[in-house]
Amino acid sequence: MPPKKKEEDSKKKEEEPKLSEVNFKSKDPQTLYHLLFSKEENILWRSCDALYNYSLVGEQNKTELLGMGTVKAAIPHLSSTDAATRRSSIMLVNSLAQIEESRVEIREQEVVAALINLLKPEEGVMTHEHATKCILTIADQYTTKSLILENGGIELLVQLITDPDPLVQQNTLETIELLSADCQCRISLNEANVVTSLLEALSCEYPAIQQLALKVMYSVCQEECVRTSVKEVNGLEALLKMLTDEELSDLHEGIVQVVGVCMLDTDQLDAMKDSGCLLTLANYVTTTEPQGQLNALRAISTCSGKPENCQILHDHEIETTIMTVLGGENPKVLAQACLTVSTMASNPLVKETFTKIGVIQALMKLIGHEDQSVQEMSALSSPTYHSIARWCV
């Protein structure tokens, strides 16, 4: 009897498929799908790879895989102890995550936690690339943002802002941009030193990454604590230095937007005056192209809405800069300059300066301007003009 059992075991072993006999290039996704339940790591990662390649053929293939339950079958492998299996499974899950119907399963708490674990430094570039892209597809919802916060995702994402791989950087910055719409996320990003990482990303050789970094900087700077961090690391000095570099002209608009929101804080504006940053901005207004002038004037106008800020701008003789712009030709710039005059003239000292340097005469000329937008802004500024005229009599 014992020899017979040995013979049966031997026969059973011969019947089991060997790894080399498994057709991972099969065009039948059902076959590959069933391999996702294997206990052999070599089979698991190879089947994930094959299904991933199958999904890349088109939307129809992705939909077919979703209908089979491929996402649910692949999700457990995101937490595999084998690096190759983790990499191949996240590639597959991320590919299918581009279909809206799959995201319900991916937004589950344990799945988000697994995705965040794939952001750790020990994972490879491909894993980081697909994990960040997958998180990006689900980071638009509040519940997902909360899960990312709870599972330590903010710190790991901030670390990846300066990753050497541009695709990882791009996915990370776009994810953080979505997260930064939430107040608590902005505070957590600040605690993770996001400002320092964003400033470092601005030295990247890829313009698209630089633009994204500025967009994120503008978004997170809506929070006062972030603006404080910008001041602490001399962020505005670094940004305004870039503003003087013509080779970086494609970044100037984003830089001015960031500077503008930081100027809302009186302490920050005061520091800009002392460091020479305000002078740099004033020079930029009078020497740059129209779009740059428009953005800078908007920043000045918004900032001057606070009386204490308006006083700092007056102390820096910003009225002369505005007067120079009023002599220009671009209608949009002229209209914004009129609005800036209207905002700042609430300060008596500014009124006096405007009178001395000829702003009244400039406004009178613009009231008859041929462009409708300039006429409208001149009309909007006319109460200010009349109050200045009466004050001068």
XYZ file of C-alpha atoms in Angstrom:
393
model
C 0.000 0.000 0.000
C 2.662 2.615 0.921
C 4.367 2.349 -2.482
C 1.006 2.967 -4.157
C 0.530 6.249 -2.227
C 3.984 7.371 -3.236
C 3.128 6.590 -6.822
C -0.101 8.660 -6.601
C 1.739 11.638 -5.078
C 4.297 11.449 -7.840
C 1.566 11.378 -10.466
C -0.210 14.366 -8.855
C 3.007 16.342 -8.818
C 3.550 15.638 -12.496
C 0.050 16.934 -13.276
C 0.654 20.358 -11.596
C 1.583 23.054 -14.145
C 5.135 24.255 -13.989
C 5.870 28.007 -14.053
C 7.435 27.670 -17.477
C 4.255 26.059 -18.783
C 1.966 28.957 -17.725
C 1.123 31.091 -20.717
C 1.387 34.664 -19.420
C 0.928 35.963 -22.950
C -2.501 34.416 -23.158
C -5.102 36.508 -24.941
C -7.746 35.071 -22.651
C -8.078 37.425 -19.642
C -10.118 34.806 -17.754
C -7.075 32.556 -17.602
C -4.905 35.391 -16.334
C -7.573 36.477 -13.864
C -7.657 33.039 -12.201
C -3.880 33.185 -11.779
C -4.378 36.177 -9.422
C -5.454 33.648 -6.780
C -2.226 31.675 -6.968
C -0.017 31.437 -3.885
C 3.165 31.607 -5.956
C 4.672 35.100 -6.084
C 6.256 34.469 -9.482
C 2.875 33.614 -10.903
C 1.172 36.548 -9.168
C 3.385 39.309 -10.457
C 3.561 37.830 -13.935
C -0.215 37.560 -14.159
C -0.587 41.169 -12.909
C 1.885 42.276 -15.569
C 0.005 40.401 -18.270
C -3.355 41.838 -17.200
C -1.841 45.313 -17.033
C -0.610 45.001 -20.611
C -4.034 43.701 -21.630
C -5.699 46.746 -20.029
C -3.475 49.126 -21.986
C -5.011 48.021 -25.275
C -8.069 50.202 -24.707
C -11.103 51.164 -22.663
C -13.003 48.083 -23.791
C -10.379 45.819 -22.270
C -10.388 47.799 -19.024
C -14.168 47.511 -18.835
C -13.954 43.789 -19.459
C -11.452 43.349 -16.625
C -13.615 45.416 -14.280
C -16.585 43.194 -15.021
C -14.547 40.151 -14.042
C -13.698 41.629 -10.639
C -10.018 42.141 -11.408
C -9.648 45.162 -9.119
C -10.978 43.280 -6.097
C -8.722 40.327 -6.887
C -5.611 42.497 -7.317
C -6.066 44.756 -4.282
C -4.774 42.251 -1.652
C -1.488 42.005 -3.559
C -0.789 45.710 -2.960
C 0.333 44.644 0.522
C 2.373 41.621 -0.617
C 5.718 40.963 1.013
C 7.201 40.609 -2.467
C 8.320 43.888 -4.096
C 7.713 42.645 -7.645
C 4.153 41.662 -6.773
C 3.473 45.046 -5.155
C 4.829 46.822 -8.211
C 2.854 44.774 -10.757
C -0.373 44.888 -8.765
C -0.306 48.684 -8.365
C 0.350 49.034 -12.095
C -2.757 46.951 -12.766
C -4.941 48.672 -10.164
C -3.848 52.125 -11.329
C -4.621 51.291 -14.942
C -8.136 50.195 -14.020
C -8.554 53.164 -11.660
C -8.743 55.403 -14.704
C -12.276 54.013 -15.167
C -14.693 55.800 -12.820
C -16.622 52.631 -11.875
C -13.548 51.063 -10.280
C -12.907 53.878 -7.808
C -15.574 52.871 -5.303
C -13.494 49.856 -4.295
C -10.234 51.791 -4.380
C -11.584 54.458 -2.033
C -12.053 51.906 0.761
C -10.055 52.661 3.914
C -7.771 49.616 3.764
C -7.022 50.211 0.075
C -6.061 53.845 0.628
C -3.797 52.728 3.481
C -2.143 50.184 1.179
C -1.648 52.800 -1.534
C -0.002 55.174 0.925
C 2.374 52.436 2.062
C 3.533 52.186 -1.540
C 4.810 55.776 -1.304
C 7.535 54.809 1.160
C 11.153 55.475 0.109
C 12.061 51.786 -0.138
C 9.664 51.249 -3.054
C 10.897 51.601 -6.637
C 10.239 54.326 -9.178
C 7.561 52.364 -11.056
C 5.710 51.667 -7.822
C 5.863 55.348 -6.837
C 4.747 56.462 -10.273
C 1.644 54.271 -10.354
C 0.790 54.688 -6.666
C 0.846 58.493 -6.899
C -1.233 58.383 -10.088
C -3.763 56.065 -8.453
C -4.058 58.292 -5.385
C -4.475 61.295 -7.678
C -7.541 59.701 -9.299
C -9.339 59.434 -5.943
C -7.999 62.474 -4.050
C -10.789 64.767 -5.187
C -13.278 63.551 -2.573
C -13.346 64.746 1.031
C -13.523 61.237 2.494
C -10.404 60.200 0.594
C -8.566 63.321 1.735
C -9.401 62.395 5.330
C -8.066 58.876 4.824
C -4.857 60.226 3.310
C -4.426 62.448 6.367
C -5.201 59.661 8.834
C -2.743 57.249 7.230
C 0.246 59.597 7.087
C 0.008 60.238 3.375
C 0.789 63.955 3.589
C 4.356 63.458 4.841
C 5.133 60.834 2.203
C 3.685 62.953 -0.598
C 5.723 65.991 0.453
C 8.882 63.875 0.302
C 8.061 62.881 -3.273
C 7.772 66.512 -4.447
C 11.530 66.445 -5.015
C 11.690 62.908 -6.421
C 14.173 62.581 -9.329
C 11.485 61.078 -11.573
C 9.398 63.820 -13.275
C 6.265 61.659 -13.545
C 6.339 60.969 -9.816
C 6.791 64.702 -9.208
C 3.921 65.597 -11.503
C 1.497 63.081 -9.976
C 2.503 64.157 -6.478
C 2.085 67.890 -7.117
C -1.289 67.395 -8.791
C -2.433 65.302 -5.826
C -1.261 67.911 -3.335
C -3.036 70.601 -5.331
C -6.302 68.695 -4.823
C -5.586 68.158 -1.131
C -4.731 71.828 -0.592
C -8.343 72.811 -1.210
C -8.977 71.549 2.338
C -7.970 73.713 5.314
C -6.755 70.836 7.509
C -4.710 69.452 4.629
C -3.010 72.821 4.162
C -2.103 72.904 7.845
C -0.729 69.348 7.680
C 1.203 70.160 4.524
C 2.781 73.098 6.317
C 3.772 70.868 9.231
C 5.426 68.538 6.709
C 7.576 71.458 5.416
C 5.860 71.653 2.050
C 7.186 75.181 1.417
C 10.811 74.061 1.436
C 10.062 71.179 -0.926
C 8.111 73.433 -3.305
C 10.914 75.978 -3.450
C 13.343 73.168 -4.234
C 11.034 71.904 -6.989
C 11.264 75.327 -8.651
C 14.869 74.537 -9.541
C 13.689 71.524 -11.549
C 14.658 71.457 -15.229
C 11.104 70.730 -16.353
C 8.911 73.847 -16.840
C 5.703 71.850 -16.275
C 6.940 70.816 -12.825
C 7.895 74.406 -12.006
C 4.460 75.647 -13.043
C 2.774 72.992 -10.902
C 4.945 73.859 -7.917
C 3.840 77.506 -8.177
C 0.176 76.519 -8.474
C 0.476 74.415 -5.328
C 2.376 77.199 -3.552
C -0.409 79.650 -4.366
C -3.034 77.229 -3.119
C -1.363 76.345 0.196
C -0.525 80.023 0.832
C -4.221 80.678 1.341
C -3.432 79.479 4.882
C -1.777 82.040 7.149
C 0.558 79.502 8.780
C 1.939 78.605 5.344
C 2.591 82.267 4.539
C 4.462 82.503 7.821
C 6.603 79.549 6.751
C 7.338 81.274 3.450
C 8.620 84.268 5.405
C 10.713 82.103 7.745
C 12.598 80.444 4.886
C 12.985 83.719 2.920
C 10.716 82.325 0.245
C 9.675 85.665 -1.230
C 13.291 86.687 -1.716
C 13.875 83.481 -3.689
C 10.735 84.001 -5.765
C 11.389 87.653 -6.553
C 14.959 86.836 -7.559
C 13.418 84.571 -10.214
C 11.214 87.493 -11.227
C 14.300 89.356 -12.459
C 15.407 86.436 -14.648
C 14.055 86.825 -18.187
C 14.830 83.191 -18.959
C 12.154 82.285 -16.411
C 9.538 84.617 -17.870
C 7.056 81.750 -18.247
C 7.037 81.458 -14.444
C 6.587 85.145 -13.682
C 2.794 85.086 -13.663
C 2.706 82.288 -11.082
C 5.380 83.976 -8.993
C 3.446 87.250 -8.850
C 0.308 85.372 -7.794
C 2.163 83.744 -4.891
C 3.793 87.037 -3.905
C 0.416 88.752 -4.090
C -1.267 86.417 -1.634
C 1.701 86.670 0.748
C 1.510 90.467 0.623
C -1.865 90.290 2.370
C 0.031 89.824 5.649
C 1.274 93.158 6.938
C 4.350 91.610 8.566
C 5.244 89.951 5.291
C 4.783 93.182 3.351
C 6.880 95.083 5.881
C 9.631 92.497 5.543
C 9.453 92.868 1.759
C 10.084 96.582 2.119
C 13.101 96.035 4.363
C 14.598 93.285 2.180
C 14.230 95.187 -1.091
C 11.608 92.777 -2.422
C 9.028 95.539 -2.729
C 11.428 97.543 -4.870
C 11.923 94.494 -7.097
C 8.157 94.177 -7.525
C 7.793 97.897 -8.291
C 10.514 97.713 -10.928
C 8.820 94.664 -12.424
C 5.538 96.575 -12.775
C 7.140 99.301 -14.866
C 9.433 97.161 -17.018
C 7.584 93.943 -17.812
C 5.090 93.053 -20.532
C 1.366 93.901 -20.115
C 0.246 90.592 -18.594
C 2.950 90.843 -15.956
C 1.935 94.431 -15.197
C -1.682 93.363 -14.877
C -0.885 90.572 -12.405
C 1.380 92.775 -10.300
C -1.172 95.595 -10.182
C -3.845 93.148 -9.049
C -1.564 92.027 -6.221
C -0.921 95.621 -5.162
C -4.604 96.541 -5.367
C -5.723 93.552 -3.286
C -2.975 94.097 -0.741
C -3.736 97.806 -0.333
C -7.274 97.038 0.803
C -5.875 96.838 4.344
C -5.106 100.353 5.670
C -1.821 99.308 7.293
C -0.684 97.710 4.039
C -1.628 100.792 2.084
C 0.546 102.851 4.437
C 3.546 100.571 3.822
C 3.056 100.876 0.076
C 2.870 104.655 0.433
C 6.077 104.697 2.470
C 7.690 102.890 -0.435
C 6.351 105.494 -2.905
C 4.346 102.949 -4.871
C 2.195 105.826 -6.192
C 4.997 106.752 -8.607
C 4.930 103.236 -10.017
C 1.172 103.410 -10.583
C 1.502 106.836 -12.211
C 4.036 105.405 -14.672
C 1.612 102.634 -15.620
C -1.223 105.160 -16.161
C 0.817 106.558 -19.028
C 0.804 103.230 -20.837
C -1.288 101.964 -23.733
C -2.626 98.523 -22.843
C -6.355 98.858 -21.995
C -6.437 96.010 -19.456
C -3.436 97.410 -17.609
C -4.914 100.924 -17.628
C -8.225 99.661 -16.270
C -6.488 97.786 -13.453
C -4.337 100.819 -12.674
C -7.517 102.920 -12.303
C -8.936 100.361 -9.905
C -5.708 100.399 -7.905
C -5.884 104.192 -7.650
C -9.472 103.913 -6.420
C -8.492 101.392 -3.739
C -5.422 103.219 -2.471
C -6.866 106.744 -2.474
C -8.774 106.017 0.729
C -5.496 106.853 2.480
C -5.140 110.675 2.910
C -1.375 110.581 2.400
C -1.793 108.594 -0.786
C -4.372 111.153 -1.999
C -1.904 113.905 -1.417
C 0.818 112.088 -3.307
C -1.507 111.281 -6.197
C -2.307 114.983 -6.460
C 1.356 116.034 -6.455
C 2.450 113.591 -9.154
C -0.407 114.274 -11.590
C -2.697 111.276 -11.136
C -5.791 113.550 -11.365
C -4.815 114.735 -14.820
C -4.051 111.148 -15.890
C -7.489 109.993 -14.720
C -9.170 112.849 -16.561
C -7.496 111.761 -19.793
C -8.573 108.137 -19.286
C -12.223 109.043 -18.731
C -12.398 109.738 -22.457
C -10.427 106.646 -23.482
C -11.724 104.766 -26.536
C -11.672 101.384 -24.795
C -14.881 100.549 -22.927
C -13.186 98.704 -20.086
C -10.964 101.707 -19.378
C -14.023 103.956 -19.469
C -15.827 101.717 -16.989
C -12.892 101.598 -14.592
C -12.446 105.342 -14.933
C -16.128 105.751 -14.063
C -15.647 103.449 -11.098
C -12.719 105.565 -9.991
C -14.493 108.860 -10.577
C -15.855 109.172 -7.017
C -12.284 108.862 -5.847
C -11.192 111.391 -8.451
C -13.852 113.864 -7.385
C -12.942 113.468 -3.726
C -9.298 114.174 -4.580
C -10.311 117.221 -6.653
C -12.465 118.599 -3.852
C -9.713 117.956 -1.324
C -7.271 119.954 -3.465
C -9.505 123.010 -3.799
